[in-house]
Tab-separated table of C-alpha atoms in Angstrom:
chain	number	residue	atom	x	y	z
A	1	UNK	CA	0.372	54.007	73.554
A	2	UNK	CA	0.332	57.871	75.380
A	3	UNK	CA	-1.825	57.719	78.185
A	4	UNK	CA	-2.034	55.444	81.303
A	5	UNK	CA	-5.671	55.359	81.363
A	6	UNK	CA	-8.958	55.771	79.154
A	7	UNK	CA	-10.661	57.877	78.138
A	8	UNK	CA	-14.438	55.968	78.963
A	9	UNK	CA	-16.637	57.446	75.614
A	10	UNK	CA	-20.659	57.593	78.178
A	11	UNK	CA	-22.018	59.475	80.981
A	12	UNK	CA	-23.660	55.282	82.964
A	13	UNK	CA	-22.574	56.284	86.516
A	14	UNK	CA	-22.922	52.938	86.377
A	15	UNK	CA	-20.400	52.191	84.182
A	16	UNK	CA	-18.006	54.287	85.673
A	17	UNK	CA	-18.717	52.558	88.821
A	18	UNK	CA	-17.733	49.159	87.310
A	19	UNK	CA	-14.761	50.733	86.335
A	20	UNK	CA	-13.962	51.486	89.907
A	21	UNK	CA	-14.273	48.152	91.092
A	22	UNK	CA	-12.542	46.567	88.294
A	23	UNK	CA	-9.628	48.909	89.443
A	24	UNK	CA	-9.326	50.366	85.651
A	25	UNK	CA	-7.748	53.599	85.038
A	26	UNK	CA	-9.820	55.941	83.672
A	27	UNK	CA	-11.707	58.913	82.947
A	28	UNK	CA	-14.944	59.408	81.779
A	29	UNK	CA	-16.311	61.751	79.091
A	30	UNK	CA	-19.697	61.378	77.394
A	31	UNK	CA	-20.433	61.799	74.050
A	32	UNK	CA	-22.066	65.115	73.158
A	33	UNK	CA	-24.062	64.189	70.174
A	34	UNK	CA	-27.767	62.648	69.879
A	35	UNK	CA	-27.365	58.440	70.351
A	36	UNK	CA	-28.313	57.437	66.553
A	37	UNK	CA	-31.346	55.648	65.607
A	38	UNK	CA	-31.037	52.205	64.334
A	39	UNK	CA	-31.510	51.667	59.814
A	40	UNK	CA	-34.034	49.528	59.408
A	41	UNK	CA	-32.230	46.370	57.977
A	42	UNK	CA	-29.645	46.098	61.230
A	43	UNK	CA	-29.465	43.488	63.302
A	44	UNK	CA	-29.754	43.963	67.199
A	45	UNK	CA	-25.917	43.062	67.929
A	46	UNK	CA	-24.963	45.806	64.061
A	47	UNK	CA	-26.550	48.888	65.990
A	48	UNK	CA	-25.361	48.078	68.933
A	49	UNK	CA	-21.737	48.173	67.446
A	50	UNK	CA	-22.756	50.912	65.385
A	51	UNK	CA	-23.812	53.345	68.206
A	52	UNK	CA	-20.860	52.420	70.742
A	53	UNK	CA	-18.610	53.303	67.137
A	54	UNK	CA	-20.890	56.288	67.143
A	55	UNK	CA	-19.426	58.024	70.978
A	56	UNK	CA	-16.436	57.304	70.407
A	57	UNK	CA	-15.863	58.772	67.184
A	58	UNK	CA	-17.521	61.390	69.079
A	59	UNK	CA	-15.290	62.312	71.674
A	60	UNK	CA	-12.339	61.041	69.855
A	61	UNK	CA	-13.086	64.188	67.639
A	62	UNK	CA	-11.898	66.339	70.710
A	63	UNK	CA	-8.604	63.778	71.877
A	64	UNK	CA	-7.966	62.334	69.096
A	65	UNK	CA	-4.390	60.775	70.845
A	66	UNK	CA	-5.982	58.912	73.402
A	67	UNK	CA	-7.594	55.612	73.931
A	68	UNK	CA	-10.991	55.599	73.636
A	69	UNK	CA	-14.006	52.945	74.878
A	70	UNK	CA	-17.297	53.430	73.930
A	71	UNK	CA	-20.128	51.017	75.393
A	72	UNK	CA	-24.026	50.906	73.628
A	73	UNK	CA	-26.647	48.451	75.754
A	74	UNK	CA	-29.921	47.496	74.075
A	75	UNK	CA	-32.573	44.992	75.355
A	76	UNK	CA	-34.071	43.226	72.373
A	77	UNK	CA	-37.126	41.207	72.598
A	78	UNK	CA	-38.962	39.665	69.573
A	79	UNK	CA	-36.570	42.096	67.476
A	80	UNK	CA	-37.848	45.169	69.141
A	81	UNK	CA	-35.346	46.900	70.398
A	82	UNK	CA	-36.348	48.512	73.776
A	83	UNK	CA	-34.332	51.861	75.301
A	84	UNK	CA	-35.075	53.675	77.623
A	85	UNK	CA	-38.506	54.541	78.688
A	86	UNK	CA	-40.007	57.090	78.431
A	87	UNK	CA	-42.303	57.290	81.310
A	88	UNK	CA	-42.923	55.290	84.314
A	89	UNK	CA	-46.646	54.007	82.150
A	90	UNK	CA	-43.920	52.893	79.347
A	91	UNK	CA	-41.855	51.237	81.756
A	92	UNK	CA	-44.638	49.873	82.850
A	93	UNK	CA	-45.110	48.000	79.915
A	94	UNK	CA	-41.846	46.855	78.795
A	95	UNK	CA	-41.581	44.844	82.041
A	96	UNK	CA	-45.250	43.439	80.877
A	97	UNK	CA	-43.529	41.524	77.404
A	98	UNK	CA	-40.672	40.967	79.473
A	99	UNK	CA	-43.136	39.213	82.156
A	100	UNK	CA	-41.948	35.095	82.024
A	101	UNK	CA	-39.947	34.964	78.895
A	102	UNK	CA	-36.365	35.885	78.506
A	103	UNK	CA	-35.141	38.657	75.665
A	104	UNK	CA	-31.842	39.045	75.176
A	105	UNK	CA	-28.749	42.044	76.194
A	106	UNK	CA	-26.226	43.144	74.542
A	107	UNK	CA	-23.806	45.303	74.696
A	108	UNK	CA	-21.663	46.976	71.811
A	109	UNK	CA	-18.143	48.070	73.280
A	110	UNK	CA	-15.411	49.814	70.254
A	111	UNK	CA	-11.485	50.937	70.868
A	112	UNK	CA	-10.369	53.420	68.825
A	113	UNK	CA	-6.805	53.948	69.534
A	114	UNK	CA	-4.853	56.947	66.841
A	115	UNK	CA	-2.007	54.758	66.483
A	116	UNK	CA	-4.237	51.306	64.768
A	117	UNK	CA	-8.082	50.791	63.864
A	118	UNK	CA	-11.078	50.101	65.657
A	119	UNK	CA	-11.929	47.137	67.529
A	120	UNK	CA	-15.290	46.526	67.558
A	121	UNK	CA	-17.660	44.090	69.685
A	122	UNK	CA	-19.976	42.496	71.551
A	123	UNK	CA	-21.662	40.465	74.254
A	124	UNK	CA	-24.896	39.232	74.391
A	125	UNK	CA	-26.734	37.593	77.057
A	126	UNK	CA	-29.990	35.529	77.984
A	127	UNK	CA	-32.010	36.494	80.618
A	128	UNK	CA	-34.561	35.069	82.030
A	129	UNK	CA	-37.747	36.769	83.703
A	130	UNK	CA	-40.497	35.268	86.386
A	131	UNK	CA	-43.494	35.504	85.906
A	132	UNK	CA	-43.779	39.383	87.761
A	133	UNK	CA	-46.563	40.123	89.856
A	134	UNK	CA	-49.018	42.766	89.156
A	135	UNK	CA	-48.418	44.714	92.026
A	136	UNK	CA	-44.404	44.564	91.584
A	137	UNK	CA	-44.920	46.080	88.126
A	138	UNK	CA	-46.299	48.785	89.161
A	139	UNK	CA	-44.510	49.386	91.874
A	140	UNK	CA	-41.199	49.613	90.165
A	141	UNK	CA	-42.151	51.547	87.233
A	142	UNK	CA	-43.513	53.676	89.215
A	143	UNK	CA	-40.466	54.110	91.848
A	144	UNK	CA	-37.785	55.237	89.528
A	145	UNK	CA	-35.615	53.248	89.517
A	146	UNK	CA	-36.048	51.813	85.929
A	147	UNK	CA	-36.760	55.439	84.544
A	148	UNK	CA	-32.654	55.817	83.261
A	149	UNK	CA	-31.866	52.131	81.784
A	150	UNK	CA	-32.810	50.010	78.563
A	151	UNK	CA	-35.303	47.634	78.997
A	152	UNK	CA	-36.531	49.227	82.474
A	153	UNK	CA	-35.350	47.822	85.077
A	154	UNK	CA	-31.753	47.610	87.056
A	155	UNK	CA	-30.560	43.754	87.340
A	156	UNK	CA	-28.298	45.745	90.350
A	157	UNK	CA	-30.570	46.967	91.903
A	158	UNK	CA	-34.574	45.926	93.190
A	159	UNK	CA	-34.780	44.855	89.046
A	160	UNK	CA	-32.680	42.241	90.210
A	161	UNK	CA	-35.609	40.847	91.400
A	162	UNK	CA	-38.011	39.963	88.348
A	163	UNK	CA	-34.925	37.865	86.562
A	164	UNK	CA	-35.050	34.376	87.338
A	165	UNK	CA	-31.585	33.060	85.822
A	166	UNK	CA	-29.566	34.195	83.145
A	167	UNK	CA	-26.748	32.840	80.597
A	168	UNK	CA	-23.327	34.836	80.223
A	169	UNK	CA	-22.226	37.191	81.364
A	170	UNK	CA	-24.011	39.256	84.537
A	171	UNK	CA	-21.810	42.642	83.707
A	172	UNK	CA	-23.295	43.055	80.146
A	173	UNK	CA	-26.934	43.412	81.557
A	174	UNK	CA	-25.056	46.251	84.027
A	175	UNK	CA	-23.558	47.678	80.394
A	176	UNK	CA	-20.195	46.693	80.281
A	177	UNK	CA	-19.626	43.052	79.613
A	178	UNK	CA	-16.662	43.189	82.080
A	179	UNK	CA	-14.361	39.266	80.205
A	180	UNK	CA	-15.374	40.861	76.921
A	181	UNK	CA	-13.684	43.762	77.326
A	182	UNK	CA	-10.432	41.501	79.959
A	183	UNK	CA	-10.054	40.056	76.104
A	184	UNK	CA	-9.917	43.697	74.191
A	185	UNK	CA	-7.512	45.193	76.366
A	186	UNK	CA	-5.896	41.839	76.695
A	187	UNK	CA	-5.227	42.448	72.802
A	188	UNK	CA	-4.978	45.519	71.993
A	189	UNK	CA	-4.244	47.982	75.380
A	190	UNK	CA	-2.711	45.483	77.130
A	191	UNK	CA	-1.206	48.293	79.772
A	192	UNK	CA	-4.797	48.601	81.044
A	193	UNK	CA	-5.288	44.873	82.539
A	194	UNK	CA	-4.882	43.522	84.459
A	195	UNK	CA	-4.404	46.826	86.717
A	196	UNK	CA	-1.003	47.936	88.366
A	197	UNK	CA	-2.365	47.032	91.607
A	198	UNK	CA	1.099	47.284	93.528
B	1	UNK	CA	-47.546	34.705	111.423
B	2	UNK	CA	-46.220	36.938	114.732
B	3	UNK	CA	-43.318	38.818	113.197
B	4	UNK	CA	-43.606	41.254	110.115
B	5	UNK	CA	-39.865	40.711	109.159
B	6	UNK	CA	-37.728	37.375	109.078
B	7	UNK	CA	-34.571	36.668	111.269
B	8	UNK	CA	-31.686	36.042	108.957
B	9	UNK	CA	-29.561	32.974	111.331
B	10	UNK	CA	-26.239	34.579	109.098
B	11	UNK	CA	-23.423	37.202	109.895
B	12	UNK	CA	-22.812	37.429	106.876
B	13	UNK	CA	-23.242	41.105	105.443
B	14	UNK	CA	-23.138	40.262	102.008
B	15	UNK	CA	-26.730	38.033	102.615
B	16	UNK	CA	-27.546	41.337	105.299
B	17	UNK	CA	-27.203	43.707	102.093
B	18	UNK	CA	-29.091	41.640	99.780
B	19	UNK	CA	-32.323	41.662	101.844
B	20	UNK	CA	-31.934	45.638	102.218
B	21	UNK	CA	-31.597	45.908	98.515
B	22	UNK	CA	-34.795	43.626	97.753
B	23	UNK	CA	-35.913	45.688	100.817
B	24	UNK	CA	-37.337	42.719	102.520
B	25	UNK	CA	-37.651	43.518	106.949
B	26	UNK	CA	-35.094	41.341	108.115
B	27	UNK	CA	-33.020	41.619	111.563
B	28	UNK	CA	-30.055	39.577	111.389
B	29	UNK	CA	-28.975	36.870	114.257
B	30	UNK	CA	-25.935	34.780	113.487
B	31	UNK	CA	-26.373	30.859	114.247
B	32	UNK	CA	-23.787	30.533	117.765
B	33	UNK	CA	-22.674	26.503	116.491
B	34	UNK	CA	-19.698	25.388	114.423
B	35	UNK	CA	-20.938	24.450	110.922
B	36	UNK	CA	-21.814	20.931	110.183
B	37	UNK	CA	-18.629	19.458	108.235
B	38	UNK	CA	-19.772	17.208	104.926
B	39	UNK	CA	-21.107	13.055	105.293
B	40	UNK	CA	-18.926	11.085	103.013
B	41	UNK	CA	-22.123	10.046	101.338
B	42	UNK	CA	-23.352	12.944	100.779
B	43	UNK	CA	-23.744	14.919	98.155
B	44	UNK	CA	-23.113	19.294	97.442
B	45	UNK	CA	-26.941	19.711	97.521
B	46	UNK	CA	-27.748	17.226	100.358
B	47	UNK	CA	-24.806	19.075	102.439
B	48	UNK	CA	-25.831	23.259	101.591
B	49	UNK	CA	-29.092	22.334	103.295
B	50	UNK	CA	-28.471	20.457	105.523
B	51	UNK	CA	-26.488	23.845	107.084
B	52	UNK	CA	-28.771	26.563	105.568
B	53	UNK	CA	-31.042	23.846	108.213
B	54	UNK	CA	-28.589	23.565	111.304
B	55	UNK	CA	-27.624	27.731	110.906
B	56	UNK	CA	-31.924	28.216	110.776
B	57	UNK	CA	-32.200	25.538	113.703
B	58	UNK	CA	-29.873	26.459	116.284
B	59	UNK	CA	-31.626	30.645	115.897
B	60	UNK	CA	-34.902	28.372	115.925
B	61	UNK	CA	-33.938	27.024	119.881
B	62	UNK	CA	-33.667	31.363	120.610
B	63	UNK	CA	-36.033	32.928	118.692
B	64	UNK	CA	-39.195	30.031	118.615
B	65	UNK	CA	-41.934	31.981	117.425
B	66	UNK	CA	-40.334	34.060	114.740
B	67	UNK	CA	-39.703	32.790	110.711
B	68	UNK	CA	-36.010	32.062	110.707
B	69	UNK	CA	-34.188	32.009	107.346
B	70	UNK	CA	-30.731	29.194	107.155
B	71	UNK	CA	-28.663	30.086	104.626
B	72	UNK	CA	-25.189	28.317	103.192
B	73	UNK	CA	-23.253	28.378	100.053
B	74	UNK	CA	-20.027	26.367	98.762
B	75	UNK	CA	-18.593	25.766	95.506
B	76	UNK	CA	-18.805	22.857	94.481
B	77	UNK	CA	-15.978	21.336	91.097
B	78	UNK	CA	-14.966	17.569	91.140
B	79	UNK	CA	-17.211	16.127	93.993
B	80	UNK	CA	-15.003	18.444	95.848
B	81	UNK	CA	-16.033	21.177	98.004
B	82	UNK	CA	-14.683	24.344	98.454
B	83	UNK	CA	-15.443	26.463	101.721
B	84	UNK	CA	-13.389	29.782	102.407
B	85	UNK	CA	-10.176	29.565	102.068
B	86	UNK	CA	-7.988	29.748	105.430
B	87	UNK	CA	-4.657	31.621	103.578
B	88	UNK	CA	-3.610	33.479	100.827
B	89	UNK	CA	-1.996	29.990	99.950
B	90	UNK	CA	-5.208	28.243	100.208
B	91	UNK	CA	-6.705	31.745	98.050
B	92	UNK	CA	-4.482	31.100	95.009
B	93	UNK	CA	-4.458	27.264	95.090
B	94	UNK	CA	-8.549	27.254	94.917
B	95	UNK	CA	-7.826	30.299	92.051
B	96	UNK	CA	-5.883	27.738	90.474
B	97	UNK	CA	-8.372	24.874	90.038
B	98	UNK	CA	-11.081	26.527	89.032
B	99	UNK	CA	-9.545	28.406	86.046
B	100	UNK	CA	-10.490	28.078	83.285
B	101	UNK	CA	-13.521	25.833	83.923
B	102	UNK	CA	-16.518	25.566	85.117
B	103	UNK	CA	-17.988	25.239	89.107
B	104	UNK	CA	-21.264	24.900	90.446
B	105	UNK	CA	-22.379	27.308	93.143
B	106	UNK	CA	-24.800	25.649	95.127
B	107	UNK	CA	-26.557	27.518	98.093
B	108	UNK	CA	-29.504	25.729	100.609
B	109	UNK	CA	-32.158	27.792	102.168
B	110	UNK	CA	-34.471	26.508	105.222
B	111	UNK	CA	-36.645	28.625	106.411
B	112	UNK	CA	-38.493	27.328	109.775
B	113	UNK	CA	-41.621	29.092	111.210
B	114	UNK	CA	-43.266	27.562	114.119
B	115	UNK	CA	-46.738	26.471	112.290
B	116	UNK	CA	-45.430	24.042	109.800
B	117	UNK	CA	-42.876	21.611	108.804
B	118	UNK	CA	-39.416	23.395	107.853
B	119	UNK	CA	-38.848	24.285	103.631
B	120	UNK	CA	-36.033	23.675	102.526
B	121	UNK	CA	-34.970	23.915	98.834
B	122	UNK	CA	-30.699	25.200	96.559
B	123	UNK	CA	-30.152	26.419	93.653
B	124	UNK	CA	-27.876	26.097	91.973
B	125	UNK	CA	-25.401	28.250	89.279
B	126	UNK	CA	-22.700	27.192	86.928
B	127	UNK	CA	-19.771	29.615	86.456
B	128	UNK	CA	-17.130	29.071	84.078
B	129	UNK	CA	-14.065	30.783	84.759
B	130	UNK	CA	-11.522	32.834	82.112
B	131	UNK	CA	-8.405	30.993	81.817
B	132	UNK	CA	-6.171	32.914	84.748
B	133	UNK	CA	-3.643	35.369	84.173
B	134	UNK	CA	-0.552	33.907	86.842
B	135	UNK	CA	-0.614	38.018	88.315
B	136	UNK	CA	-3.964	38.183	88.638
B	137	UNK	CA	-4.338	35.421	90.666
B	138	UNK	CA	-0.956	36.024	92.419
B	139	UNK	CA	-2.164	40.162	93.559
B	140	UNK	CA	-6.216	38.616	94.407
B	141	UNK	CA	-5.352	35.592	96.301
B	142	UNK	CA	-2.961	38.800	98.526
B	143	UNK	CA	-5.667	41.312	98.515
B	144	UNK	CA	-7.746	39.434	101.071
B	145	UNK	CA	-10.923	40.066	98.952
B	146	UNK	CA	-12.247	36.144	98.429
B	147	UNK	CA	-10.267	35.219	101.496
B	148	UNK	CA	-14.158	34.897	104.090
B	149	UNK	CA	-15.418	33.721	100.470
B	150	UNK	CA	-16.497	30.250	99.389
B	151	UNK	CA	-13.971	28.951	96.464
B	152	UNK	CA	-12.647	32.439	97.398
B	153	UNK	CA	-13.231	34.882	94.634
B	154	UNK	CA	-16.263	37.358	95.439
B	155	UNK	CA	-18.379	37.688	92.039
B	156	UNK	CA	-19.254	41.118	92.938
B	157	UNK	CA	-16.495	42.597	93.242
B	158	UNK	CA	-12.937	42.268	91.919
B	159	UNK	CA	-13.154	38.948	91.638
B	160	UNK	CA	-16.021	39.173	89.081
B	161	UNK	CA	-13.360	39.618	86.464
B	162	UNK	CA	-12.182	35.709	86.145
B	163	UNK	CA	-16.007	35.037	85.902
B	164	UNK	CA	-16.303	34.207	82.010
B	165	UNK	CA	-20.455	33.336	81.802
B	166	UNK	CA	-23.064	32.130	84.149
B	167	UNK	CA	-25.729	30.239	83.353
B	168	UNK	CA	-28.129	30.217	86.713
B	169	UNK	CA	-29.345	33.309	89.447
B	170	UNK	CA	-26.110	35.740	89.605
B	171	UNK	CA	-27.802	36.617	93.309
B	172	UNK	CA	-27.013	32.823	94.238
B	173	UNK	CA	-23.598	32.845	93.741
B	174	UNK	CA	-23.035	36.188	95.862
B	175	UNK	CA	-24.633	34.442	98.530
B	176	UNK	CA	-28.527	34.408	98.322
B	177	UNK	CA	-30.419	32.786	95.482
B	178	UNK	CA	-33.379	35.811	94.752
B	179	UNK	CA	-36.210	34.013	92.974
B	180	UNK	CA	-36.316	30.804	94.294
B	181	UNK	CA	-35.969	33.211	97.839
B	182	UNK	CA	-39.171	34.360	96.168
B	183	UNK	CA	-40.750	31.306	95.783
B	184	UNK	CA	-39.981	30.283	99.045
B	185	UNK	CA	-41.841	33.718	100.626
B	186	UNK	CA	-44.560	33.728	98.015
B	187	UNK	CA	-45.361	29.882	98.435
B	188	UNK	CA	-44.647	29.935	102.811
B	189	UNK	CA	-44.463	33.395	103.886
B	190	UNK	CA	-46.816	35.533	102.199
B	191	UNK	CA	-46.401	38.527	103.671
B	192	UNK	CA	-43.124	38.670	103.263
B	193	UNK	CA	-43.263	39.467	98.778
B	194	UNK	CA	-44.546	41.628	97.324
B	195	UNK	CA	-42.705	44.317	100.038
B	196	UNK	CA	-44.769	46.760	101.470
B	197	UNK	CA	-43.497	49.357	99.722
B	198	UNK	CA	-46.205	52.750	100.554
């Protein structure tokens, strides 16, 4: 491997913060291309993986000899995929749809390196919402916190108050499945884990 | 209720940070008494509840007309209760015990108010650890992050890398079960939830 850091093909400040929290050497290089749309015959996890590969591939054209990680997080309920809400009204509709029920958060990860085939995996976490109060939905959907997040809420900020319980990896819901990433590093890029902390 | 904030009978900076994150008006007043020891015939959840009540009661002697929340978080495995490690060596032993297995994190909550009987509840979350690498245990047990935390790890900091998955409330593992707290506020102290955000 020709570099001792990973290129994170994402503009998400949350993913960058998680790379910092877990001491993984990195640089952020957001993809330039518009994100893909879902094909009608594609499952949610297939779509998340393809979107992650799409982002990583876009960055690899500019940095062909680097290790690159693409990631894409989606919220799935009733075979719908919820992206980022386009308005406060849409955010409120999403929260109303999620209230009192469980949904699935899926993150696709794609690890590219010039010396081997792409490694593509995904993580799924079940999230169970409380029955939300109208006052909670009204306030949160207008406060702005959920507007840049799939499903219209941030589990790591005030939106965590909506969540009764989860089954799976919590960091996946934030946007980066840490145990899956560690598995992929351990198997395919062992110089990235554990971090060199001395 | 005579006050529009809650007294948090805890010196934990993590609990205080969570009260701030969820916009719950509060003041921190740590208990002065030494924490109790477990009785031999007490289950882990009974002990966590008694310890939470113990802290709240200690603060209520000084502030008898306030709403007071006591909380105590423990890690339980094999009917052992893991507290805060007393040394780096003990932290490493705890992590080795938790490696590759599941354990239970329990937080007892006790809500006191002069106008009614104490309300005492607990939350349980199952935490499943990865098989930890010796290098991970060695580094983390000496870095200091886990030394002030039950079980010797912080799920919200680098110690989150140890966790494969959870079943239940993630904030409970941090030290304050948010959905349980919201239930208790809604039922017994409705002026605290939802927060007055206008």
